[in-house]
Coordinates of C-alpha atoms in Angstrom, one line a residue:
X294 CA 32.1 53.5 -6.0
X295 CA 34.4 52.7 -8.6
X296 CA 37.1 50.0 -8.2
X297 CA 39.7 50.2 -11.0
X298 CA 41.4 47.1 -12.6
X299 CA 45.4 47.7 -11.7
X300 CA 47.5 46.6 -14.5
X301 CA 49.5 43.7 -14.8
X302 CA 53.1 43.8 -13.8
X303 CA 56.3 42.4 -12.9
X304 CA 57.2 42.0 -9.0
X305 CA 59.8 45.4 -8.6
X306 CA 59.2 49.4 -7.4
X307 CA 56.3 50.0 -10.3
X308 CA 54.1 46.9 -9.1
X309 CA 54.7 48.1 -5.2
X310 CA 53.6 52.1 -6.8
X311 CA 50.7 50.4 -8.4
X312 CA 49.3 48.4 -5.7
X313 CA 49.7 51.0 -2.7
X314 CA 47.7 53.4 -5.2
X315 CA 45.4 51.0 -5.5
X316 CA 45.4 50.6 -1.6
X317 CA 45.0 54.2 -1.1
X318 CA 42.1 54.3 -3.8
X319 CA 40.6 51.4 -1.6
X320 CA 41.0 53.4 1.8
X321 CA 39.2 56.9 0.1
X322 CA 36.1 54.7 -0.8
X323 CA 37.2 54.4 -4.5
X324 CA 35.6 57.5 -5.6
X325 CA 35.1 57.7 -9.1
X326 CA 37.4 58.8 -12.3
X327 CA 34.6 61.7 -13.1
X328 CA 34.4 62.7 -9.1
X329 CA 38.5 62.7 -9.0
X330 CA 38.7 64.7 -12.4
X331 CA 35.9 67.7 -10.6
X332 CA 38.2 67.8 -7.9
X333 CA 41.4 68.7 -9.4
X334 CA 39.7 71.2 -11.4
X335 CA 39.6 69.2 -14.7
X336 CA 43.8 69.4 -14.9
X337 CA 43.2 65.7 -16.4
X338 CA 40.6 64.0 -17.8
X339 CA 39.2 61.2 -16.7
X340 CA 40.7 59.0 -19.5
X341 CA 43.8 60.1 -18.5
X342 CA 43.2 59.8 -15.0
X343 CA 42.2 56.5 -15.5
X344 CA 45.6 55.5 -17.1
X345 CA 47.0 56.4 -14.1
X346 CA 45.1 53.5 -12.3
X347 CA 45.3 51.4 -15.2
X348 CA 48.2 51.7 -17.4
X349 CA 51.3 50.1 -17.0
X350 CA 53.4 53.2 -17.6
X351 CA 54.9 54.9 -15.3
X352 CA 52.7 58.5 -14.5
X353 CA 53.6 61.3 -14.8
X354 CA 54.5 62.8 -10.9
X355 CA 52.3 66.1 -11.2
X356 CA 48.8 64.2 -11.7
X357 CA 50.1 61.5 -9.1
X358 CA 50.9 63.9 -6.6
X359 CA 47.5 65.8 -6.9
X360 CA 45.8 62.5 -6.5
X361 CA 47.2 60.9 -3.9
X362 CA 46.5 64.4 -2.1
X363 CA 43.0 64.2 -3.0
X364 CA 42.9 60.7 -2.1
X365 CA 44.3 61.1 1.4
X366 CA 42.1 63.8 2.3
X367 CA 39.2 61.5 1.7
X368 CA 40.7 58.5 3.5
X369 CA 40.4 58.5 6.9
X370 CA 43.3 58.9 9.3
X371 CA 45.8 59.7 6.7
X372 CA 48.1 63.2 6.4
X373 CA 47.8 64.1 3.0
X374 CA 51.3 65.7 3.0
X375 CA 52.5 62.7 4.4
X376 CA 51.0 60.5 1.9
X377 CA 52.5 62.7 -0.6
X378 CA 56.2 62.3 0.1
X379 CA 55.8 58.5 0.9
X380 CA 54.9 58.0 -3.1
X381 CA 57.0 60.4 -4.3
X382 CA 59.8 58.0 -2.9
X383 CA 57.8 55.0 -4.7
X384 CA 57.5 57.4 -7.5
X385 CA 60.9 57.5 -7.4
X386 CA 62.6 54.4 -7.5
X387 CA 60.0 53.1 -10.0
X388 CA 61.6 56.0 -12.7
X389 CA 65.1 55.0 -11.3
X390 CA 64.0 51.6 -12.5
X391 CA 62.6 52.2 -15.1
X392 CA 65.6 54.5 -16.4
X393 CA 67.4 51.6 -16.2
X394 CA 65.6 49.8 -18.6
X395 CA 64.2 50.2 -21.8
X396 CA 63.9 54.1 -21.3
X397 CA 61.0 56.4 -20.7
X398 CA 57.8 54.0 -19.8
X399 CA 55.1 56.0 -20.9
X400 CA 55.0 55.3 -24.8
X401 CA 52.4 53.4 -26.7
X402 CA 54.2 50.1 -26.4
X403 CA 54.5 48.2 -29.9
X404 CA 53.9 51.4 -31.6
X405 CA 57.4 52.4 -30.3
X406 CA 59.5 51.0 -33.2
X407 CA 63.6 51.6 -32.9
X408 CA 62.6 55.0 -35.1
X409 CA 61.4 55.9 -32.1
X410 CA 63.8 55.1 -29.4
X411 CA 66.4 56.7 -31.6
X412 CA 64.7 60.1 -31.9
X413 CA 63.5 60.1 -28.2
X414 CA 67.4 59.8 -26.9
X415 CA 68.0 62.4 -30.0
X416 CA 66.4 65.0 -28.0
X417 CA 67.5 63.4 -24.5
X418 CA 71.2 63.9 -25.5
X419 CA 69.8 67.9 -26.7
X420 CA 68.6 68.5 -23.3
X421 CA 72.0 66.9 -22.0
X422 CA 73.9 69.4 -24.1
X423 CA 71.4 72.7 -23.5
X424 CA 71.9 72.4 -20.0
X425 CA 75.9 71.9 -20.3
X426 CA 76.3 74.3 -22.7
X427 CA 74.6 76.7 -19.9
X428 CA 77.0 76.0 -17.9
X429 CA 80.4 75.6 -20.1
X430 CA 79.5 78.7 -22.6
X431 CA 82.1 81.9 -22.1
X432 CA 80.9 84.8 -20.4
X433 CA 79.3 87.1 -23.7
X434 CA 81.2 90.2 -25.0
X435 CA 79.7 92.8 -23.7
X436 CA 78.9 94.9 -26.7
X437 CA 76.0 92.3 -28.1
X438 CA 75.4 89.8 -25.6
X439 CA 73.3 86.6 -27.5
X440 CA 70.3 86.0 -25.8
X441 CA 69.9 84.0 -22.6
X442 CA 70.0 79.7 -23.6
X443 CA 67.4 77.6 -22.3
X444 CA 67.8 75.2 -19.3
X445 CA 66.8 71.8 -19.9
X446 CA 62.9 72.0 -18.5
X447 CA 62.9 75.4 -20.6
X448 CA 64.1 73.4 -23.5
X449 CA 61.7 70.2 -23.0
X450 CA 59.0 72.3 -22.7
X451 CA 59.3 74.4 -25.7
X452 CA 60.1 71.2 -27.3
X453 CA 57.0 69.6 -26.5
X454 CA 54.7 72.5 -27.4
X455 CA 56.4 72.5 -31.2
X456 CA 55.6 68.8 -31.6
X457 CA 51.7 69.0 -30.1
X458 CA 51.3 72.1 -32.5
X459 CA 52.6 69.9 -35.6
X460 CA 50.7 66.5 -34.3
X461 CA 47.8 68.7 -34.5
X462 CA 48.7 69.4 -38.4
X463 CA 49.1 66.2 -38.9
X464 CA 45.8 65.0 -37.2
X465 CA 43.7 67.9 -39.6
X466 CA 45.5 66.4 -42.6
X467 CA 45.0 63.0 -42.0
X468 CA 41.2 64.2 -41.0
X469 CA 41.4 65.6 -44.4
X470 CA 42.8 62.5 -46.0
X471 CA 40.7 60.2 -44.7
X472 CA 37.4 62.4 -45.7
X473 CA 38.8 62.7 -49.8
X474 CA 38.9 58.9 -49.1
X475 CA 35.7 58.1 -47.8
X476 CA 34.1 60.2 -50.6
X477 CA 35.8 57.9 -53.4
X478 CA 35.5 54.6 -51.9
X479 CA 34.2 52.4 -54.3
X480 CA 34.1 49.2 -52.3
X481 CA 32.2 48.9 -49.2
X482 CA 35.5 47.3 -47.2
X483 CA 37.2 50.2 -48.6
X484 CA 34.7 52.6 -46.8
X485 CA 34.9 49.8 -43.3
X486 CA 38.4 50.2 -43.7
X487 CA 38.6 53.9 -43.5
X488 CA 35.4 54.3 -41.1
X489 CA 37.7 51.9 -39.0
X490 CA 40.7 54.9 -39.6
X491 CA 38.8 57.5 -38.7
X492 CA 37.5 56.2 -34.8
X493 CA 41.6 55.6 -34.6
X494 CA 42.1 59.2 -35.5
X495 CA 39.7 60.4 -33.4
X496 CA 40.6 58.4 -30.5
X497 CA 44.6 60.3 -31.2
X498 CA 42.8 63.8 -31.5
X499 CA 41.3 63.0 -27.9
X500 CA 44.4 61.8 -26.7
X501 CA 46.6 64.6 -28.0
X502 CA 44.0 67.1 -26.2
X503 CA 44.6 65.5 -23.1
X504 CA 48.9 65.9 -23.8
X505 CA 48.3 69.7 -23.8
X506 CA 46.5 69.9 -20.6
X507 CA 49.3 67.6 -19.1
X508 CA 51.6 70.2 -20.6
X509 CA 50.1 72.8 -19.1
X510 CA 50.5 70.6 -15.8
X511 CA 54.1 69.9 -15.9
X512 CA 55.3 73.1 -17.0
X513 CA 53.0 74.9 -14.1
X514 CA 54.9 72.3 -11.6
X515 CA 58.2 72.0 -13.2
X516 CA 57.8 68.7 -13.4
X517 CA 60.8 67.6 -16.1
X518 CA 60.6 63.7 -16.2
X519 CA 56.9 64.4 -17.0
X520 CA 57.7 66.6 -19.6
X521 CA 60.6 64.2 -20.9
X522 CA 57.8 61.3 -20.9
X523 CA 55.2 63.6 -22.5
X524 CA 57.4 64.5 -25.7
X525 CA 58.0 60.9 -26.2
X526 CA 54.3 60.5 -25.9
X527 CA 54.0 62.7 -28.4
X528 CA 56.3 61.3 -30.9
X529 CA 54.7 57.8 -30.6
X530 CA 51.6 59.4 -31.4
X531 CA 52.8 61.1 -34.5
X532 CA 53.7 57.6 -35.5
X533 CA 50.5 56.6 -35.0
X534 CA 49.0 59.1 -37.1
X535 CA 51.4 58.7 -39.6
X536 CA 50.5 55.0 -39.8
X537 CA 46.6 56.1 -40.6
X538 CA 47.9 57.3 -44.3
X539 CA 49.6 54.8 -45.2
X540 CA 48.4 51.8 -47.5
X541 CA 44.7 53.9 -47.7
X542 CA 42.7 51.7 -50.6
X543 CA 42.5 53.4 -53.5

């Protein structure tokens, strides 16, 4: 057994998602992380299954959904399918609250500067105007019609696939970075301070390995608030990244 620490929150609809997970973990004899990532088929991994239990984000609905299912089969006396659509309405109104808020909850908290919030409702507003400009664009002449436009999970998507593919360039050259730096250290707090770097990046490269399976995961369901969460995700941990090259001792 495996009893997972919930997170701490305020009283409103993501405490009340957190604690009936929680509750449901409780009822399927709290299997473990590694047990609940062979039985979706290693779709997640079990750091990122743990976040679910643990992190005061909001999840994404895809992995929840699976969970919950694989969860209520285990518990006793409990429909699966019923399960599911009971937190899928506590899934809801804890994004409608969340929306209300400070935006999209699953970003690295004080690593999301105002940089941040401005580029993530950038690309919100993009979406908003793909998926209008679907609708509002003139029939195309005949003789060389453009090419279809992308609806908004299309779009998001895409869009998330282009920034994983250049957080991954960033992670090798930071990799690279860090390894020119480590060679030239002359101090040995210089070398702490970029041994100290490195575990950071490497915890990132882990993390942005996990943000292509959950890709794969939200595209596969059509899950778009995931994939809206995910590219913002992403973004905070291009900052993060960024931040490993700057101020590196001479």
């Amino acid at each position: 057994m495996a009893k997972q620490t919930p997170p701490t929150l305020p009283p409103g609809p993501r405490r009340t998602l957190s604690e009936e997970l929680h509750a449901l973990h409780r009822r399927a004899g709290w299997p473990s992380l590694r047990d609940l990532a062979d039985a979706l088929g290693k779709v997640a991994s079990r750091s990122r299954i743990g976040d679910v239990f643990a992190h005061p984000r909001l999840p994404a609905w895809g992995l929840l959904e699976l969970l919950v299912t694989e969860l209520a089969r285990r518990a006793r006396r409990l429909d699966p399918a019923a399960e599911v659509d009971r937190f899928h309405a506590l899934w809801e109104a804890a994004a409608e609250a969340s929306d209300k808020h400070d935006g999209p909850t699953d970003t690295r908290g004080d690593l999301l500067s105002a940089s941040l919030r401005s580029s993530a409702e950038d690309m919100r507003k993009k979406v908003r105007n793909a998926g209008a400009a679907a609708v509002l664009a003139a029939p195309p002449p005949p003789a060389a019609p453009p090419p279809p436009q992308l609806g908004p999970h299309a779009y998001l998507s895409e869009l998330a696939q282009k920034r994983l593919d250049a957080l991954s360039k960033a992670i090798n050259l930071t990799a690279s970075i860090l390894d020119q730096r480590w060679e030239h250290a002359a101090l040995r707090r210089d070398q702490q301070e970029v041994a100290r770097r490195r575990g950071i990046l490497e915890s990132l490269r882990i993390e942005a390995e996990d943000m292509h399976r959950e890709l794969a995961l939200h595209t596969q369901t059509g899950d778009y608030r995931g994939l809206r969460r995910l590219v913002d995700g992403v973004l905070a941990v291009e900052i993060s990244v960024a931040d490993l090259r700057r101020f590196l001792p001479e």
